[in-house]
Coordinates of C-alpha atoms in Angstrom, one line a residue:
X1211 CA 126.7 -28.6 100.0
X1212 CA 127.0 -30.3 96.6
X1213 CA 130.0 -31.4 95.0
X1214 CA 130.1 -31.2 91.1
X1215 CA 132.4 -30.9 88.5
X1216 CA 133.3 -27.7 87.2
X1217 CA 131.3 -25.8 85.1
X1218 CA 127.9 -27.6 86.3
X1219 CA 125.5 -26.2 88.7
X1220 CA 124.7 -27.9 92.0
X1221 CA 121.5 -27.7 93.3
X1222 CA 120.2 -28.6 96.6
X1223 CA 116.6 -29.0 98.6
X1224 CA 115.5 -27.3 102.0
X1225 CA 117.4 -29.4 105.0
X1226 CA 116.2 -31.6 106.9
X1227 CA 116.4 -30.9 110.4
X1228 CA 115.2 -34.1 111.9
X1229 CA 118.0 -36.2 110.4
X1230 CA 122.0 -35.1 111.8
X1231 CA 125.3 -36.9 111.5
X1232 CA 128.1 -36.1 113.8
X1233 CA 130.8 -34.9 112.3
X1234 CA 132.7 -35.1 115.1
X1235 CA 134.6 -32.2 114.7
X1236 CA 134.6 -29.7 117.7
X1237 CA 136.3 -26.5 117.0
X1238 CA 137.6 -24.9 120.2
X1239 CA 136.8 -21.4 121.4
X1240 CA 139.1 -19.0 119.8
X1241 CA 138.9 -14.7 119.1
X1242 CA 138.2 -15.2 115.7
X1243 CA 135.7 -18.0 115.7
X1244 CA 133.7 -17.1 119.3
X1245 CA 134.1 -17.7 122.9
X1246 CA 132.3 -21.0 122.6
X1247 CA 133.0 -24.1 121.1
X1248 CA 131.4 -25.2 117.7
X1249 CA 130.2 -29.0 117.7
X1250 CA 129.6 -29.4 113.5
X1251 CA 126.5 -31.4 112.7
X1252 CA 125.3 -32.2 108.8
X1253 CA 121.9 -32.3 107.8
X1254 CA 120.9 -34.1 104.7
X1255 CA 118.8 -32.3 101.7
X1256 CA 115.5 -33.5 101.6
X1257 CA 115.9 -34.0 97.7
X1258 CA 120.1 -34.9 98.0
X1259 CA 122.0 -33.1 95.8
X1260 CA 121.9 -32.6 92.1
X1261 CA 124.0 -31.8 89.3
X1262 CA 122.8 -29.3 86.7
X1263 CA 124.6 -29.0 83.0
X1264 CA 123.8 -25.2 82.5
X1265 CA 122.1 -23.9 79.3
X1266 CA 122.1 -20.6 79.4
X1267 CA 125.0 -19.3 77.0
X1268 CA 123.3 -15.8 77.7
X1269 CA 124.2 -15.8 81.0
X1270 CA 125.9 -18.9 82.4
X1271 CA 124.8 -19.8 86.0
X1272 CA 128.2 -21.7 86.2
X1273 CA 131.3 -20.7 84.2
X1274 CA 134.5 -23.1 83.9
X1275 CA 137.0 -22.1 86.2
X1276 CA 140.4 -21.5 83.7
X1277 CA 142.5 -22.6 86.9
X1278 CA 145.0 -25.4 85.6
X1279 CA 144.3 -28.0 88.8
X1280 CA 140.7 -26.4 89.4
X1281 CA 139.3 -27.3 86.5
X1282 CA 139.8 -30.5 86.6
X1283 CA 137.5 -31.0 90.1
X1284 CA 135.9 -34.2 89.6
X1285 CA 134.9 -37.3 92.0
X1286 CA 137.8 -38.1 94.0
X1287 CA 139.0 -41.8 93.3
X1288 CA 142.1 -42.1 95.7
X1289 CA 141.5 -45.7 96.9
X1290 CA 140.9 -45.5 100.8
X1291 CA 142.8 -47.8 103.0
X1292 CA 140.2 -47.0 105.6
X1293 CA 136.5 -47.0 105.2
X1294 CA 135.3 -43.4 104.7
X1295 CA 132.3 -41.3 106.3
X1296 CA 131.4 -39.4 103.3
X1297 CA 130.7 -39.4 99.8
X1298 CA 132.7 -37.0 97.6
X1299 CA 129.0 -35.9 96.0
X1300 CA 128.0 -34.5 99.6
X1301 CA 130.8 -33.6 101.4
X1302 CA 129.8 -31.1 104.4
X1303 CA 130.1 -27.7 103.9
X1304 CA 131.5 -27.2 107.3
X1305 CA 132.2 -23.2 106.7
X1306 CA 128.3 -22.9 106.1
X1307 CA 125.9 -22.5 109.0
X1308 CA 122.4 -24.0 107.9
X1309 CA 120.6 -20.4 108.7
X1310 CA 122.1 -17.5 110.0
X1311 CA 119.4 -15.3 112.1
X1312 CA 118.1 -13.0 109.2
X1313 CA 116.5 -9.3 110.0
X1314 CA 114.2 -7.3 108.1
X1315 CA 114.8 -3.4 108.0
X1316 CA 112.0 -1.0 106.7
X1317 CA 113.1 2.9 106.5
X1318 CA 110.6 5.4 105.9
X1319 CA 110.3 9.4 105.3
X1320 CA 107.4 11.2 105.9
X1321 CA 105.5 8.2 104.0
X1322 CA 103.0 6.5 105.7
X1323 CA 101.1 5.6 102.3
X1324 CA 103.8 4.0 101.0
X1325 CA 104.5 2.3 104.3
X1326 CA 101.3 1.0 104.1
X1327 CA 100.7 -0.1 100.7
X1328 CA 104.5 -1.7 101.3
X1329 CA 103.6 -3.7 104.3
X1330 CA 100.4 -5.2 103.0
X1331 CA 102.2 -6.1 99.9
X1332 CA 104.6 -8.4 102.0
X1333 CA 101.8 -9.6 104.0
X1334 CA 100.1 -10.9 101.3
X1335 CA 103.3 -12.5 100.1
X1336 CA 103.9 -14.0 103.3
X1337 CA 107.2 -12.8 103.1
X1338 CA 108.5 -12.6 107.3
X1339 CA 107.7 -16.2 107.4
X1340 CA 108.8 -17.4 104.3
X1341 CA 112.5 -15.7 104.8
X1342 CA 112.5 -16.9 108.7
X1343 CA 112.6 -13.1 109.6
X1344 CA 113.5 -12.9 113.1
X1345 CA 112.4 -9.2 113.5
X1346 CA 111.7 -6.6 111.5
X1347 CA 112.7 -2.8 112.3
X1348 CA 110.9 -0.1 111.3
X1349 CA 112.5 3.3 111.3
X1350 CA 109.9 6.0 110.9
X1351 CA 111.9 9.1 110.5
X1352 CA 110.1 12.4 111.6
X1353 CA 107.5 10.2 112.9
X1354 CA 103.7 11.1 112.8
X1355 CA 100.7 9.9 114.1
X1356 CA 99.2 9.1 110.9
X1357 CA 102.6 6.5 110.7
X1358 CA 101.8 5.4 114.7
X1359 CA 97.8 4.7 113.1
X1360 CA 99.2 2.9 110.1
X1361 CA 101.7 0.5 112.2
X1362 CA 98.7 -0.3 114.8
X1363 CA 96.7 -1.2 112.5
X1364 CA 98.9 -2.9 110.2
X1365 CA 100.1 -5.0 113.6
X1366 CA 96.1 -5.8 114.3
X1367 CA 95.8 -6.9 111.0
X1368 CA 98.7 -9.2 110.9
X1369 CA 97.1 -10.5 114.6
X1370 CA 93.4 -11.4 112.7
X1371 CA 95.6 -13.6 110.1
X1372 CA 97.5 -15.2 113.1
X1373 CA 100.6 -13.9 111.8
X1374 CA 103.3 -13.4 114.0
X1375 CA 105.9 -11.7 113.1
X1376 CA 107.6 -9.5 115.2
X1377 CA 108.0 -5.9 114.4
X1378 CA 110.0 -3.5 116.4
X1379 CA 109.1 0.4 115.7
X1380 CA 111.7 3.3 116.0
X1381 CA 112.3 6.8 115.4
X1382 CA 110.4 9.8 117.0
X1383 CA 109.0 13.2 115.4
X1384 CA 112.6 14.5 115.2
X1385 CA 114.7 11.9 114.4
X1386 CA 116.1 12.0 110.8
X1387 CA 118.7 9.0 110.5
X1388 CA 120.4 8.7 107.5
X1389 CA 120.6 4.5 105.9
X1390 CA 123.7 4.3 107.0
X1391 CA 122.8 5.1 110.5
X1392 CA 119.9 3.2 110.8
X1393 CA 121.6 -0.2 109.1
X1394 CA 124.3 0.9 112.2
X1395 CA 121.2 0.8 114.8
X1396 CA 119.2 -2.3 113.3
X1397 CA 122.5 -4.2 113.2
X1398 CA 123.0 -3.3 116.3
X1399 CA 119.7 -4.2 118.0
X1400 CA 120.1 -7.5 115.8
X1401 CA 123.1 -8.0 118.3
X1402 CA 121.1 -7.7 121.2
X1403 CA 117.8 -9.5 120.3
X1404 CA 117.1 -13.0 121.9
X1405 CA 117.9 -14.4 118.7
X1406 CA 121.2 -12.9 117.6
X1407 CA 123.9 -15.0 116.4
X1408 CA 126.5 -15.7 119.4
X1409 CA 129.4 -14.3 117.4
X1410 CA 126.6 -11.8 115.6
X1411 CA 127.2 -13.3 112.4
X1412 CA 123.4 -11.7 111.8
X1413 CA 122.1 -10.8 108.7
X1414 CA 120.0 -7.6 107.8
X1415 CA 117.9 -7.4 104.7
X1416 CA 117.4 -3.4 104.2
X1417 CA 115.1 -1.3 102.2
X1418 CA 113.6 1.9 102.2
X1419 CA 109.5 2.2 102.7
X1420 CA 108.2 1.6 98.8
X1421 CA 109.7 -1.8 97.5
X1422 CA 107.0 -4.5 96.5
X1423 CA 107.5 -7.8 95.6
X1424 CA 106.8 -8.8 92.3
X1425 CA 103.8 -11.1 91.3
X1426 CA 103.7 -12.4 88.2
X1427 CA 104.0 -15.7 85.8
X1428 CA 108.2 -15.4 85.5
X1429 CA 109.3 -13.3 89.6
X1430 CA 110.4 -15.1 92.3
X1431 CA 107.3 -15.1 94.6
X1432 CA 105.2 -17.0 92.3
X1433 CA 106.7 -19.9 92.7
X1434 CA 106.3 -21.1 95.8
X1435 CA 110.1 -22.2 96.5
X1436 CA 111.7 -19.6 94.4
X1437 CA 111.9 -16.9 97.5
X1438 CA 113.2 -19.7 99.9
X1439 CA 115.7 -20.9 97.2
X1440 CA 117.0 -17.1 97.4
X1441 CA 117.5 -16.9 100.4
X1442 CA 119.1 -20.4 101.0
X1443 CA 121.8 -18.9 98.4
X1444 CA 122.3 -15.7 100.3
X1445 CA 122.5 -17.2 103.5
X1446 CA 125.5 -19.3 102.0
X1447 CA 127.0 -16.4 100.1
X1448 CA 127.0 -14.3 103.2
X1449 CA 128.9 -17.0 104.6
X1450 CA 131.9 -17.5 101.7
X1451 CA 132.8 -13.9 101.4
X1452 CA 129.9 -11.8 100.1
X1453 CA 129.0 -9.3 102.7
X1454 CA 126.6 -7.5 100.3
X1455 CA 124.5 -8.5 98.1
X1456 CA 121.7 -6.8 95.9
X1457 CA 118.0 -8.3 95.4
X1458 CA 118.6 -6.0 91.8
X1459 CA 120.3 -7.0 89.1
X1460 CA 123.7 -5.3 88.5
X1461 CA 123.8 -1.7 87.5
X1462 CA 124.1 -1.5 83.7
X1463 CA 127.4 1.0 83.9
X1464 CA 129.1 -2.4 85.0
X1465 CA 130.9 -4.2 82.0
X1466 CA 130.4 -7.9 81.5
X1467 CA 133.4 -8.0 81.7
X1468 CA 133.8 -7.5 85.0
X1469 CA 131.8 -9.9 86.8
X1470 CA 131.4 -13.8 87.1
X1471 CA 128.7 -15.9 87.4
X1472 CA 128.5 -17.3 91.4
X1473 CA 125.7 -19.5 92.0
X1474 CA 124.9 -20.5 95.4
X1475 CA 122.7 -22.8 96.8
X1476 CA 121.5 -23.5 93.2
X1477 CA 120.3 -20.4 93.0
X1478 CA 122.3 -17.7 90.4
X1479 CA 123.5 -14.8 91.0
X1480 CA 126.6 -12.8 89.3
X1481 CA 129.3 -11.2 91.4
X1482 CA 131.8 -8.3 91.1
X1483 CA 133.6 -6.1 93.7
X1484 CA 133.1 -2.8 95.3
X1485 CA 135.8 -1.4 93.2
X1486 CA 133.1 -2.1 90.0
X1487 CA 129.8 -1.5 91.0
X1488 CA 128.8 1.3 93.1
X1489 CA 126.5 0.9 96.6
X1490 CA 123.1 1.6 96.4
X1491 CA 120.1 2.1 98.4
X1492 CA 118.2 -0.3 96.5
X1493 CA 117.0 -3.4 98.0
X1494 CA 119.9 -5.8 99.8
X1495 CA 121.2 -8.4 102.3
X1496 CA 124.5 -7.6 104.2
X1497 CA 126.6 -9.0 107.0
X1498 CA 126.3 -7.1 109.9
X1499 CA 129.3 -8.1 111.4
X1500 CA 131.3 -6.9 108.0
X1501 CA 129.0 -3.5 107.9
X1502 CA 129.8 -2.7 112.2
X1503 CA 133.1 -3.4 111.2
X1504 CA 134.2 -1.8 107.9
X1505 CA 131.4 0.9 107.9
X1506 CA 129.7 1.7 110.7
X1507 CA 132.9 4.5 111.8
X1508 CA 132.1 6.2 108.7
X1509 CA 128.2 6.3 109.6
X1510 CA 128.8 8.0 113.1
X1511 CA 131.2 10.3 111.2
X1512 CA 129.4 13.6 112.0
X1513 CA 131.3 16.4 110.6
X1514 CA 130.2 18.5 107.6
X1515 CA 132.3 17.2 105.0
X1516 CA 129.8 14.2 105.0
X1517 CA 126.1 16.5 104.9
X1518 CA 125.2 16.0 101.5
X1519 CA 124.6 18.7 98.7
X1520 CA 121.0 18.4 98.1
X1521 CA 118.6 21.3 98.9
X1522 CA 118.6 21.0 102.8
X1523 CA 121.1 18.7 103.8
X1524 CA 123.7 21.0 104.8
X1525 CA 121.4 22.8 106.6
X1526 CA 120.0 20.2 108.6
X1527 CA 123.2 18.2 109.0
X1528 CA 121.9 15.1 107.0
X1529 CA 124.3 12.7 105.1
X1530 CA 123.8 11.6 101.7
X1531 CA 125.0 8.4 102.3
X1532 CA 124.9 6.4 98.9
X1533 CA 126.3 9.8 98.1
X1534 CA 129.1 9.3 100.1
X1535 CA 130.1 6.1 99.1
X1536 CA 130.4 6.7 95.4
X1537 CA 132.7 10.0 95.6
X1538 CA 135.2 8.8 97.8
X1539 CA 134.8 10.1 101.0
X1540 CA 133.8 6.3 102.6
X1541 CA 136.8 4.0 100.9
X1542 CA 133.7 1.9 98.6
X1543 CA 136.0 2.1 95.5
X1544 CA 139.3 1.6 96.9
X1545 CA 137.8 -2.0 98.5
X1546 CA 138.1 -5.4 96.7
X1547 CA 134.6 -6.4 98.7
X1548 CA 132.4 -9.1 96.3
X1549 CA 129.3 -8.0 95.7
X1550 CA 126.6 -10.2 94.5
X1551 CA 123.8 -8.8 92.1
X1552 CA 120.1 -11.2 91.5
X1553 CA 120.6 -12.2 88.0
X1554 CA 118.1 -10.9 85.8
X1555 CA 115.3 -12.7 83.9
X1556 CA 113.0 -15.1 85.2
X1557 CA 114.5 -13.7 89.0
X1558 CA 112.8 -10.3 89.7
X1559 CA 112.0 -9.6 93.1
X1560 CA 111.3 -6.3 94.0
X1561 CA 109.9 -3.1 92.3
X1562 CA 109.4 0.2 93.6
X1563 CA 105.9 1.4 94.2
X1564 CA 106.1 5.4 95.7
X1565 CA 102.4 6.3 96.6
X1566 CA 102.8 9.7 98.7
X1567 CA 104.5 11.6 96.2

């Protein structure tokens, strides 16, 4: 991590794996850190660390903490009796894992077109690779053969471009999960998969069937670091106390007002808290260790109060989930959870593209 004075943005490169120090710190096994013990290593930036004055008075990357002693964060110039290890500029971020195992989870209604047109789109992106995506879950509610035809042959295809990214179908011609559910499940089989985190500190980036990535002059993907840079920053901000954050900008209800800027990993992004901005279905990365714990007992609730009010739902016993979470009966707006929005401008990265409909 980079240490810079307040108000300025630090900015990092992609680690370098082949270069460690020993910290020498060995954390032993505990409840609330895992059963095993953690031997902290650095790795070094390939481009060190960098201080950025921000320029943007629109929307400041990095905003002055008003916090009398805060503030004031500078180089630390206490003359050391001893020689020291580190340099105040690159300090270790030692609550920071380098890369937490990330997931990718695709839901999809009785829309293999979309599927498809989705799919490709990321494909052509390189987008499993370019996030590291350990797996990526596909849940194909009421499941069809034209969806079985468009995975097999989407799976080939990836195959002939010596892609190999791992995807893991689900669902069956009756199943009918609602998001929360199937977030519930993937997190779940994240736990489980040979790759998991130890302590399943996983990650699970969810969206439903017809989100594209942008491809243009100013969005993320045309630059061929931008998408990595994003996900450097959400990897760290999953790891100081964001468990959900949107690949949208924030919902324009929310007043300025109400949220700060809080850049990660050089990267910006703004921040508020449940009890401001609702939870949507739109594009996101979240904790799955903070969504088994806080929300997964609402997702397995199965009791009417909870089928949603939509032409069908009560009939077939479906929950309107985002629903649910913006009138009260899950606890979204009574919670002080941060949640981290994209900021807009120059960092689009998904738009929606429905093609069955």
């Amino acid at each position: 991590m980079c240490r810079c004075a307040s108000g300025i943005l630090p900015t990092i490169g992609p680690i370098v794996t082949e270069e460690a120090r020993d910290t020498q710190i060995v954390q032993p096994p505990s409840l609330a850190t895992g059963m095993h013990s953690k031997h902290f290593i650095q790795h070094p930036s390939s481009t060190g660390c960098s201080c950025m004055k921000d320029t943007n008075k629109r929307t400041p990357y990095a905003s002055t903490t008003t916090d009398l002693f805060l503030k004031k964060m500078k180089l630390h110039e206490c003359p050391h009796v001893f020689p020291a290890k580190y340099e105040w500029e690159n300090m270790p971020d030692l609550g920071v894992e380098e890369t937490l195992p990330l997931f990718v989870g695709v839901q999809s209604y009785e829309s293999p077109l979309s599927l498809n047109g989705t799919l490709h789109n990321w494909l052509d992106h390189d987008l499993f690779r370019r996030i590291n995506a350990r797996d990526v879950f596909v849940q194909l509610n009421h499941r069809s053969p034209m969806d079985d035809r468009i995975m097999s042959d989407f799976q080939a295809h990836m195959a002939n471009m010596q892609r190999q990214s791992p995807i893991t179908v689900l669902g069956d011609p009756s199943s009918n999960l609602h998001p929360g559910r199937t977030i519930s499940d993937m997190c779940r089989r994240a736990e489980s998969h040979p790759d998991s985190h130890p302590n399943g500190e996983n990650l699970l980036m969810f969206l439903e069937k017809d989100w594209n990535l942008y491809n243009g002059a100013s969005d993320v993907p045309s630059d061929g670091a931008s998408l990595e840079r994003l996900f450097r920053g959400i990897n760290a901000l999953a790891q100081r106390g964001v468990p959900y954050i949107r690949l949208k900008r924030k919902s324009k209800e929310v007043s300025k007002s109400k949220t700060w800027p809080c850049p990660s990993q050089g990267f910006p992004f703004e921040c508020t808290t449940a009890h401001q901005h609702r939870w949507t279905n739109q594009p996101m990365v979240v904790s799955c260790k903070w969504f088994l714990r806080y929300l997964e007992p609402f997702a397995l609730l199965d009791d009417p109060i909870m089928y949603g009010c939509r032409s069908g739902f009560q009939e077939n016993r479906y929950c309107d989930w985002e629903e649910a979470l913006q009138d009260g009966r899950i606890a979204w707006a009574n919670s002080q959870w941060v949640v981290a929005n994209v900021i807009s401008g120059n960092h689009r990265v998904f738009f929606h593209q429905e093609v069955d409909q």
